[in-house]
PDB file of C-alpha atoms in Angstrom:
ATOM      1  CA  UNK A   1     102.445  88.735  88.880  1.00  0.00           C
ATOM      2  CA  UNK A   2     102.775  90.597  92.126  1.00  0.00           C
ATOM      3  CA  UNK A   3     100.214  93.402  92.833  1.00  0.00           C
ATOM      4  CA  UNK A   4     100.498  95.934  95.274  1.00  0.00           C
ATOM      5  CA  UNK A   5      98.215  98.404  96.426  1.00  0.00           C
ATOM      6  CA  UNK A   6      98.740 101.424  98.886  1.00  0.00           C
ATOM      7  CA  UNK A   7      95.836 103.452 100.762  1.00  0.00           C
ATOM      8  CA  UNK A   8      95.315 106.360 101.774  1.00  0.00           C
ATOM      9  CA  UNK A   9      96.611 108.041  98.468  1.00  0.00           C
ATOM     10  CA  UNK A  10      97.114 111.034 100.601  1.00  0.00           C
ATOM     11  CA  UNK A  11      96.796 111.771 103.974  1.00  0.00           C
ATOM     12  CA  UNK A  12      96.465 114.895 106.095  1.00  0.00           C
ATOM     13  CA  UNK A  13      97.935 114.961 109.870  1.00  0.00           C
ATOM     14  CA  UNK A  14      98.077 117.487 112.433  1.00  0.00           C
ATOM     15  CA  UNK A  15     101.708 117.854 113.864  1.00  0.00           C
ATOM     16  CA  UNK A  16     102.094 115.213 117.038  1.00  0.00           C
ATOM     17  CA  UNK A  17      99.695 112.979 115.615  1.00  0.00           C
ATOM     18  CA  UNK A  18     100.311 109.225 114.172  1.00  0.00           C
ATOM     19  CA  UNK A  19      99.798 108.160 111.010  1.00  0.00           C
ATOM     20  CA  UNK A  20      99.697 105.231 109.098  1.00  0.00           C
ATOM     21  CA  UNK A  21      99.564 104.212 105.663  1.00  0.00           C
ATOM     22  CA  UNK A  22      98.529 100.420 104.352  1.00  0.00           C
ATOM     23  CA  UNK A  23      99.671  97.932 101.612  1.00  0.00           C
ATOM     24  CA  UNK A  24      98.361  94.316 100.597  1.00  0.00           C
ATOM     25  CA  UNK A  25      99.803  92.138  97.884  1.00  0.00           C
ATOM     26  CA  UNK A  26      98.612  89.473  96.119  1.00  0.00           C
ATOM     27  CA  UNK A  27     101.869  87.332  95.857  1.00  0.00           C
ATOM     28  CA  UNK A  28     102.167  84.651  99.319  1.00  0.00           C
ATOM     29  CA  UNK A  29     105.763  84.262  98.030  1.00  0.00           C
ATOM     30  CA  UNK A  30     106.447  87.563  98.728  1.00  0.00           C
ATOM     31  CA  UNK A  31     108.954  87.867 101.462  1.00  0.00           C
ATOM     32  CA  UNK A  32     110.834  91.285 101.772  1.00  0.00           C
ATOM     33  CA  UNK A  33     108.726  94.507 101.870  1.00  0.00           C
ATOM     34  CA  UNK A  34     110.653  97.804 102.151  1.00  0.00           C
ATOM     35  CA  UNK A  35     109.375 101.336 102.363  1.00  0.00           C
ATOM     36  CA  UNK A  36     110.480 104.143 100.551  1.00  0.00           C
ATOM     37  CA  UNK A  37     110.370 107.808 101.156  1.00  0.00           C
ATOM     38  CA  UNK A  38     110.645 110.409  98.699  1.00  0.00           C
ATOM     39  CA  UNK A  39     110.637 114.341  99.372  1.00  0.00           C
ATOM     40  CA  UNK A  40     109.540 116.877  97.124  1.00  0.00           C
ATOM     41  CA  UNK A  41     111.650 117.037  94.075  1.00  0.00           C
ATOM     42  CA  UNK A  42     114.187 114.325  95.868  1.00  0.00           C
ATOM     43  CA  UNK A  43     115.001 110.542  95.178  1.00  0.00           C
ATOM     44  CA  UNK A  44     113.170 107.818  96.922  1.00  0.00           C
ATOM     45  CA  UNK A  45     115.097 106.489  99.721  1.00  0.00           C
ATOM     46  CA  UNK A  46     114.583 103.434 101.903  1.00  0.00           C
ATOM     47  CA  UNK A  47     113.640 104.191 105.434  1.00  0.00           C
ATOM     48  CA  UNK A  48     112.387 100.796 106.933  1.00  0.00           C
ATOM     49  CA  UNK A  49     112.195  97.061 105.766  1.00  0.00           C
ATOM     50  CA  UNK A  50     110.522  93.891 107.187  1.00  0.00           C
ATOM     51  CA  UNK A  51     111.087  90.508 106.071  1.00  0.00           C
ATOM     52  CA  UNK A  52     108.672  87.496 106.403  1.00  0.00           C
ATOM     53  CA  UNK A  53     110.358  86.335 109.357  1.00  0.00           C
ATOM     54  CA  UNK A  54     109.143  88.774 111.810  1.00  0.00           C
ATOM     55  CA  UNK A  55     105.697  90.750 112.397  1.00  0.00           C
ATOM     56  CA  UNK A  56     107.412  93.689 113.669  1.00  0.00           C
ATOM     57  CA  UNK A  57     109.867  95.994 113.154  1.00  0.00           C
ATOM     58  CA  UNK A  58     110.658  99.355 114.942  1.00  0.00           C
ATOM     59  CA  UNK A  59     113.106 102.282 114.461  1.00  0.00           C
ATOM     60  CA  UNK A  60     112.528 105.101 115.944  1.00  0.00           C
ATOM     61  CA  UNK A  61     109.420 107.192 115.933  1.00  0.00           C
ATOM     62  CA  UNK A  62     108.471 104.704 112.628  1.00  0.00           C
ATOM     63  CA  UNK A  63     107.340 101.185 112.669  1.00  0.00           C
ATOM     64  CA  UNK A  64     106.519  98.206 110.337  1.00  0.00           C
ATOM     65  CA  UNK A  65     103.739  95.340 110.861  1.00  0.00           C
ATOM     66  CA  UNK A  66     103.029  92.468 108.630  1.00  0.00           C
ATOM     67  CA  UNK A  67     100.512  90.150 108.628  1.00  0.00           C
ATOM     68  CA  UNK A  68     101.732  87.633 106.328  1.00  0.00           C
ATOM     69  CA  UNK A  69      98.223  85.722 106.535  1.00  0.00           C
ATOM     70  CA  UNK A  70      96.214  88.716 105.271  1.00  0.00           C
ATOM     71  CA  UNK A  71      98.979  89.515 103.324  1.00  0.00           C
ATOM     72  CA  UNK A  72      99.248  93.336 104.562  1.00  0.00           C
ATOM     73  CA  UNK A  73     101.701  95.218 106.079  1.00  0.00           C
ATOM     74  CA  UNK A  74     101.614  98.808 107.495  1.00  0.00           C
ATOM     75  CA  UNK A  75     104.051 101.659 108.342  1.00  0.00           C
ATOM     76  CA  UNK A  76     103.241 104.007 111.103  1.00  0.00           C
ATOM     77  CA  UNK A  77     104.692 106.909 112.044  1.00  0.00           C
ATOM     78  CA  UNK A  78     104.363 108.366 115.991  1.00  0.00           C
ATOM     79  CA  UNK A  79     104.674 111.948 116.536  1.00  0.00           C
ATOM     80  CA  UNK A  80     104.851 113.470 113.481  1.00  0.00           C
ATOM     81  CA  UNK A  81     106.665 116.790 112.440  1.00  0.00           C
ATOM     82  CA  UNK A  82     106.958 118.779 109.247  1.00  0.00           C
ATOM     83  CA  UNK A  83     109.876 117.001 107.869  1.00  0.00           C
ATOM     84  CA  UNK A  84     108.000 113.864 107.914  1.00  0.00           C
ATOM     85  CA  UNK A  85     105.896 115.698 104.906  1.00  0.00           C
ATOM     86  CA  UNK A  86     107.190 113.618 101.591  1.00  0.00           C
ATOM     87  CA  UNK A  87     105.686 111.025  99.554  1.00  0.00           C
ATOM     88  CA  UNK A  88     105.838 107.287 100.944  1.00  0.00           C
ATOM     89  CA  UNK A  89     105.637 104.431  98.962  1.00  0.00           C
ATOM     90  CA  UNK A  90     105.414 100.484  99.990  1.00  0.00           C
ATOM     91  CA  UNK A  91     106.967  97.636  97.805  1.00  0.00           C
ATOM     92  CA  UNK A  92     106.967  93.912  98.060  1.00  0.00           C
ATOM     93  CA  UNK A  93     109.598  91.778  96.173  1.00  0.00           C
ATOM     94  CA  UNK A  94     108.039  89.680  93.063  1.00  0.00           C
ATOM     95  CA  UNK A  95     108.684  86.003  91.301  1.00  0.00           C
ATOM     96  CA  UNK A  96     111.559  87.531  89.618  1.00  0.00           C
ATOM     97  CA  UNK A  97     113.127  88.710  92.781  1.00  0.00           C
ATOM     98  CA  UNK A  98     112.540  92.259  91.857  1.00  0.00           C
ATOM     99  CA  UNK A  99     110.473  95.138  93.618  1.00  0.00           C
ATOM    100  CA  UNK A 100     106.770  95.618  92.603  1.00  0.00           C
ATOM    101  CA  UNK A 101     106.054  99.018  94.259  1.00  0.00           C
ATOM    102  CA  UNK A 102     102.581 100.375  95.202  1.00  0.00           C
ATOM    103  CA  UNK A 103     101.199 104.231  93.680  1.00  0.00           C
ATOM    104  CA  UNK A 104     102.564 106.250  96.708  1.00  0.00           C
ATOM    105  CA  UNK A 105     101.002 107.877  99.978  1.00  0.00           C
ATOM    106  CA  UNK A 106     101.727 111.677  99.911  1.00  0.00           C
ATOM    107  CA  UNK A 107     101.642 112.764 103.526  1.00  0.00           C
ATOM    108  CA  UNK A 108     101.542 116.159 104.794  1.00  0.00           C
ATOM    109  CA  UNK A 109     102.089 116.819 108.044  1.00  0.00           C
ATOM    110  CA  UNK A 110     100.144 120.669 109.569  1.00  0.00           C
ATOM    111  CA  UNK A 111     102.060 122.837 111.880  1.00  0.00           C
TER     112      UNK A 111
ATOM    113  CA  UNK B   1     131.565 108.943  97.192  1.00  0.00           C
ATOM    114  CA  UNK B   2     128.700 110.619  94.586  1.00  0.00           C
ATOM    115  CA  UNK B   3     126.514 107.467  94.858  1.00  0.00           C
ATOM    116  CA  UNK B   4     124.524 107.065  91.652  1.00  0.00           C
ATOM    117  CA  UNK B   5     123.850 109.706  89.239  1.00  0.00           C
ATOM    118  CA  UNK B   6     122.293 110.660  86.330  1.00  0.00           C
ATOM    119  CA  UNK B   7     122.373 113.033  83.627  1.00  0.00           C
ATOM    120  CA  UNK B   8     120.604 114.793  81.945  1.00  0.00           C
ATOM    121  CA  UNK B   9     118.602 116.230  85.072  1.00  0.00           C
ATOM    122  CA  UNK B  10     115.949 117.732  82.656  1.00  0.00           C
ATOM    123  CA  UNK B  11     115.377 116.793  79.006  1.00  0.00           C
ATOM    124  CA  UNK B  12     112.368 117.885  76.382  1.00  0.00           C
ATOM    125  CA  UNK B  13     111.672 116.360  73.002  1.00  0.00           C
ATOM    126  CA  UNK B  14     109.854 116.075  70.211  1.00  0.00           C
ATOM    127  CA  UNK B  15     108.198 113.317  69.177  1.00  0.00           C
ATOM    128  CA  UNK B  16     109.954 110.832  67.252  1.00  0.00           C
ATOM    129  CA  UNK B  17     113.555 112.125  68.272  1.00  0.00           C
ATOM    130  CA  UNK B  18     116.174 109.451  70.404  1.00  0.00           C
ATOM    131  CA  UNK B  19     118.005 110.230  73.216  1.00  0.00           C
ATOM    132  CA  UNK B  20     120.170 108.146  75.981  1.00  0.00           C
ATOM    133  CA  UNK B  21     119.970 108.791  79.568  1.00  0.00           C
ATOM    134  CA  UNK B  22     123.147 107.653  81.701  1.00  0.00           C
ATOM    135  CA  UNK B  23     123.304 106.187  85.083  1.00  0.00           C
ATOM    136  CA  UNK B  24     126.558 105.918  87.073  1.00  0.00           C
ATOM    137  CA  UNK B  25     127.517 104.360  90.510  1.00  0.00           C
ATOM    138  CA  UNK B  26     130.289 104.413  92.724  1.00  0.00           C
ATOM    139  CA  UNK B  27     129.533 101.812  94.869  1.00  0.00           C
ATOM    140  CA  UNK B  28     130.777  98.657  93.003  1.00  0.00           C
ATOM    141  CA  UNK B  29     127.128  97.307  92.924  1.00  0.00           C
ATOM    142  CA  UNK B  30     126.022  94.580  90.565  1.00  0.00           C
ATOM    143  CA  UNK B  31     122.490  95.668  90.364  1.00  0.00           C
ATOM    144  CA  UNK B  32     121.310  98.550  88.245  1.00  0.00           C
ATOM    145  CA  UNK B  33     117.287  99.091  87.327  1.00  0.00           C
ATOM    146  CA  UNK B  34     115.721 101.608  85.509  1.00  0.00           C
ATOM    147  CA  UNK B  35     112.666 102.686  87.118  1.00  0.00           C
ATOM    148  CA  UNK B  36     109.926 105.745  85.511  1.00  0.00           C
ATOM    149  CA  UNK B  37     107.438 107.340  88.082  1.00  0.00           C
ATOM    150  CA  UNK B  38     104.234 108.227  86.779  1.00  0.00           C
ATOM    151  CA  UNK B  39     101.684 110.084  89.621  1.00  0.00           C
ATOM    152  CA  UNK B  40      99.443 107.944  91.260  1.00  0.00           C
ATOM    153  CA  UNK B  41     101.512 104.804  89.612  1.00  0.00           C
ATOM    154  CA  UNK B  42     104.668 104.058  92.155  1.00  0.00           C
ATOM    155  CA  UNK B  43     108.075 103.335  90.078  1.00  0.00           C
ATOM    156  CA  UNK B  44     107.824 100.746  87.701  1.00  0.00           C
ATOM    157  CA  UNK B  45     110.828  98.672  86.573  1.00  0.00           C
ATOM    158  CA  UNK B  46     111.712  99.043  82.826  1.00  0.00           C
ATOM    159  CA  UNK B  47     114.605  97.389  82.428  1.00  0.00           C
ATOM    160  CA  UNK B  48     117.491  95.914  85.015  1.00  0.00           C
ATOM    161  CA  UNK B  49     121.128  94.710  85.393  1.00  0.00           C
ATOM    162  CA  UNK B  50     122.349  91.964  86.739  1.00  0.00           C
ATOM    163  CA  UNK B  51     126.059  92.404  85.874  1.00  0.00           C
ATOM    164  CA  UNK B  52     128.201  93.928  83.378  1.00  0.00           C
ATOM    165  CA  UNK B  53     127.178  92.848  79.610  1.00  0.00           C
ATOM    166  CA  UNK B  54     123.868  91.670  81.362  1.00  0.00           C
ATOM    167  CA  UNK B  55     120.482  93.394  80.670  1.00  0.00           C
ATOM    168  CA  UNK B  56     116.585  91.872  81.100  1.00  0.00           C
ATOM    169  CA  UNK B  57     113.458  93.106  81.069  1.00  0.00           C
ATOM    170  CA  UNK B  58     111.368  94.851  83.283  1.00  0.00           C
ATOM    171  CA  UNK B  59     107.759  95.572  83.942  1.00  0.00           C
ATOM    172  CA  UNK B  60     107.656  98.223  81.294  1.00  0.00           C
ATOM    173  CA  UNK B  61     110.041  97.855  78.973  1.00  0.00           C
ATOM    174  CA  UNK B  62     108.362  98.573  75.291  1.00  0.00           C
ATOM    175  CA  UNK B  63     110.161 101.698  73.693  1.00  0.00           C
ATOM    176  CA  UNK B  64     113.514 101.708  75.698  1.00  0.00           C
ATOM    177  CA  UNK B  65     116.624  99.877  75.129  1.00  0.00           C
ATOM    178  CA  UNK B  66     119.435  99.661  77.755  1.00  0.00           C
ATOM    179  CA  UNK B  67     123.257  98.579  77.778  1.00  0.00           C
ATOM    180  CA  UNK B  68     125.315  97.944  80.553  1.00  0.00           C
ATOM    181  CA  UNK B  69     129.188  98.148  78.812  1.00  0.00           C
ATOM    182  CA  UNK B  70     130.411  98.678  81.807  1.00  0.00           C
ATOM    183  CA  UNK B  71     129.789  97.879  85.747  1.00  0.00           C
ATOM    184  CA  UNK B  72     129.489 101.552  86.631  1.00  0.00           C
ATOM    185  CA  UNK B  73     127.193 102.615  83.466  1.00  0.00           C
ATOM    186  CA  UNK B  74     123.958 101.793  82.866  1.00  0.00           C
ATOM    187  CA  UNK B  75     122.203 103.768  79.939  1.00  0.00           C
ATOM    188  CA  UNK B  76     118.760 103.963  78.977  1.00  0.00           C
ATOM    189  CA  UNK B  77     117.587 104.298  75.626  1.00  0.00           C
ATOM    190  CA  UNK B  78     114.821 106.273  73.842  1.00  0.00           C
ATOM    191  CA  UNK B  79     114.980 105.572  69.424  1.00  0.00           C
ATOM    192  CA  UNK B  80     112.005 107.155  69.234  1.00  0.00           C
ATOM    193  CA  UNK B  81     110.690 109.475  72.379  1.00  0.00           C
ATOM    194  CA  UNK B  82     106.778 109.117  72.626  1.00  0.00           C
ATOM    195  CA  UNK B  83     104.440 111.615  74.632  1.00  0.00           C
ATOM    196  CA  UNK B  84     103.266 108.514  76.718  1.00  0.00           C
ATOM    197  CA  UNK B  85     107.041 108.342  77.911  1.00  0.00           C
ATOM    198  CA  UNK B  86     106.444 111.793  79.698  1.00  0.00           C
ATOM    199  CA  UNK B  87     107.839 110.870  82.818  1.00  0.00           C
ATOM    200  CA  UNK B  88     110.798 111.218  85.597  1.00  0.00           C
ATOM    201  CA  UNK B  89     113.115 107.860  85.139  1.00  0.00           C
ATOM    202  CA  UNK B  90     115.239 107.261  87.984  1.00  0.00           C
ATOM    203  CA  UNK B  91     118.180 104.815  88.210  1.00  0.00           C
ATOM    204  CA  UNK B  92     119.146 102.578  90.974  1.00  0.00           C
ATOM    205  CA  UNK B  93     121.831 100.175  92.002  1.00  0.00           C
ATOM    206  CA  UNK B  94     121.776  98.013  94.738  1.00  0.00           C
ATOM    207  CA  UNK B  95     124.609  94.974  96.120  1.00  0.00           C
ATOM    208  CA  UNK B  96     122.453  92.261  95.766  1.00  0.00           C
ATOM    209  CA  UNK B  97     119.060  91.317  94.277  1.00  0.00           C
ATOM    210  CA  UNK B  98     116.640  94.005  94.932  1.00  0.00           C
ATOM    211  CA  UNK B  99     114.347  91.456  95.834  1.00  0.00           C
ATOM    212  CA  UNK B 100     116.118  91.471  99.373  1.00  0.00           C
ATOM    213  CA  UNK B 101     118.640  94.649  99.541  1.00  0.00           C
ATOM    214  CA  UNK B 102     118.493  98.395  99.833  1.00  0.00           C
ATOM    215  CA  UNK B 103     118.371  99.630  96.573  1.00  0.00           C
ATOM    216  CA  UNK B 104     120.371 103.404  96.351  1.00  0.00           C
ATOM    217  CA  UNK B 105     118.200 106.255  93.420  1.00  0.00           C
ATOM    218  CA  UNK B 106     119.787 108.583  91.450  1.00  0.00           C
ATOM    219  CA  UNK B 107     118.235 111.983  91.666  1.00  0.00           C
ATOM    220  CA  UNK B 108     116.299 111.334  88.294  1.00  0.00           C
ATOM    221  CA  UNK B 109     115.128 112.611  85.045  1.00  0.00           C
ATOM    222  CA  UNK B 110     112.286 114.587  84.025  1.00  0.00           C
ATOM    223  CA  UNK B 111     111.962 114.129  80.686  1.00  0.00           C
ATOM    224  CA  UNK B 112     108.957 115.935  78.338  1.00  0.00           C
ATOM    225  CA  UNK B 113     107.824 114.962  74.995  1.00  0.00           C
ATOM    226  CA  UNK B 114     106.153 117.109  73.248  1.00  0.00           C
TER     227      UNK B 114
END
């Protein structure tokens, strides 16, 4: 079945600085890959999707990539601020058409 | 327009004792999963909807038994609560497959078995 797997596990950034936060999965059938974010305490809710169609999506100060070949696909956040301090997590869809999520980037962003 | 819900918000239980946890939507969604987060392991999908009467299985789905009686309900089962299902289970629904659509969480439930 589909694998995912999410790096860094957590990641430190000074306020005004980028970050970025990486996923691969094993499936080459995968075709939709959302990204979740959940604050502390809240429910996970989707900020950003790509689908296989594109290598690129932007909205905002956040941003998707997708390299279908390497099977990887990235989120990156410009200009960070304090609110952007939540857990993130990637997810690719699986055979069964379901969601196969990776173990969650926990970001905190420094004043 | 609550979205989905859940109740109980907090639960703790022995070992051995049952309990049902009870997702509801507003949103006329065919879709409802059943998802526990576990740190450092994501959400992983227990059990899932795909209509009203309909129920499969998920990634995870030893020790928990789900109905889905009606479109807005979908209830999660516990006969007999383990310590290894120490967890927070949240519910989602979502229009379409959520190989392809948004899905929408509940808030979730932490539940602790003692």
């Amino acid at each position: 079945g589909e694998n995912v797997e999410q790096h860094p596990s957590t990641l430190s950034v000074q306020e005004g600085d980028s970050a970025v936060i990486k996923c691969t999965y094993s499936d080459s059938a995968s075709n939709y890959f959302p990204w979740y974010k959940q604050e502390l305490g809240k429910r996970p809710q989707l900020i950003i999707d790509i689908r296989s169609n594109v290598g690129e999506k932007k909205d905002q100060r956040i941003a998707v990539t997708l390299n279908k070949t390497a099977k990887h696909f990235s989120l990156h956040i410009t200009e960070t601020q304090p609110e952007d301090s939540a857990v993130y997590f990637c997810a690719a869809n699986n055979a069964g058409n379901m969601l196969t999520f990776g173990g969650g980037t926990r970001l905190m962003v420094k004043p | 327009n609550a979205g989905v819900t859940q109740t109980p918000k907090f639960r703790v239980l022995k070992t051995g004792q049952s309990m049902t946890l009870l997702c509801a939507q507003d949103m006329n969604h065919e879709y409802m999963y059943w998802y526990r987060q576990d740190p450092g392991m994501g959400l992983r999908l227990i059990h899932y909807s795909v209509g009203e009467g309909t129920t499969a299985k998920g990634e995870v789905p030893d020790g928990y038994n789900v109905s889905r009686l009606k479109k807005q309900n979908f209830l999660l089962g516990l006969e007999s609560a383990a310590p290894s299902q120490t967890s927070v289970y949240f519910c989602a629904s979502s229009f379409g497959l959520a190989g392809g659509e948004t899905q929408y969480f509940g808030p979730g439930t932490r539940l602790l078995v003692l």
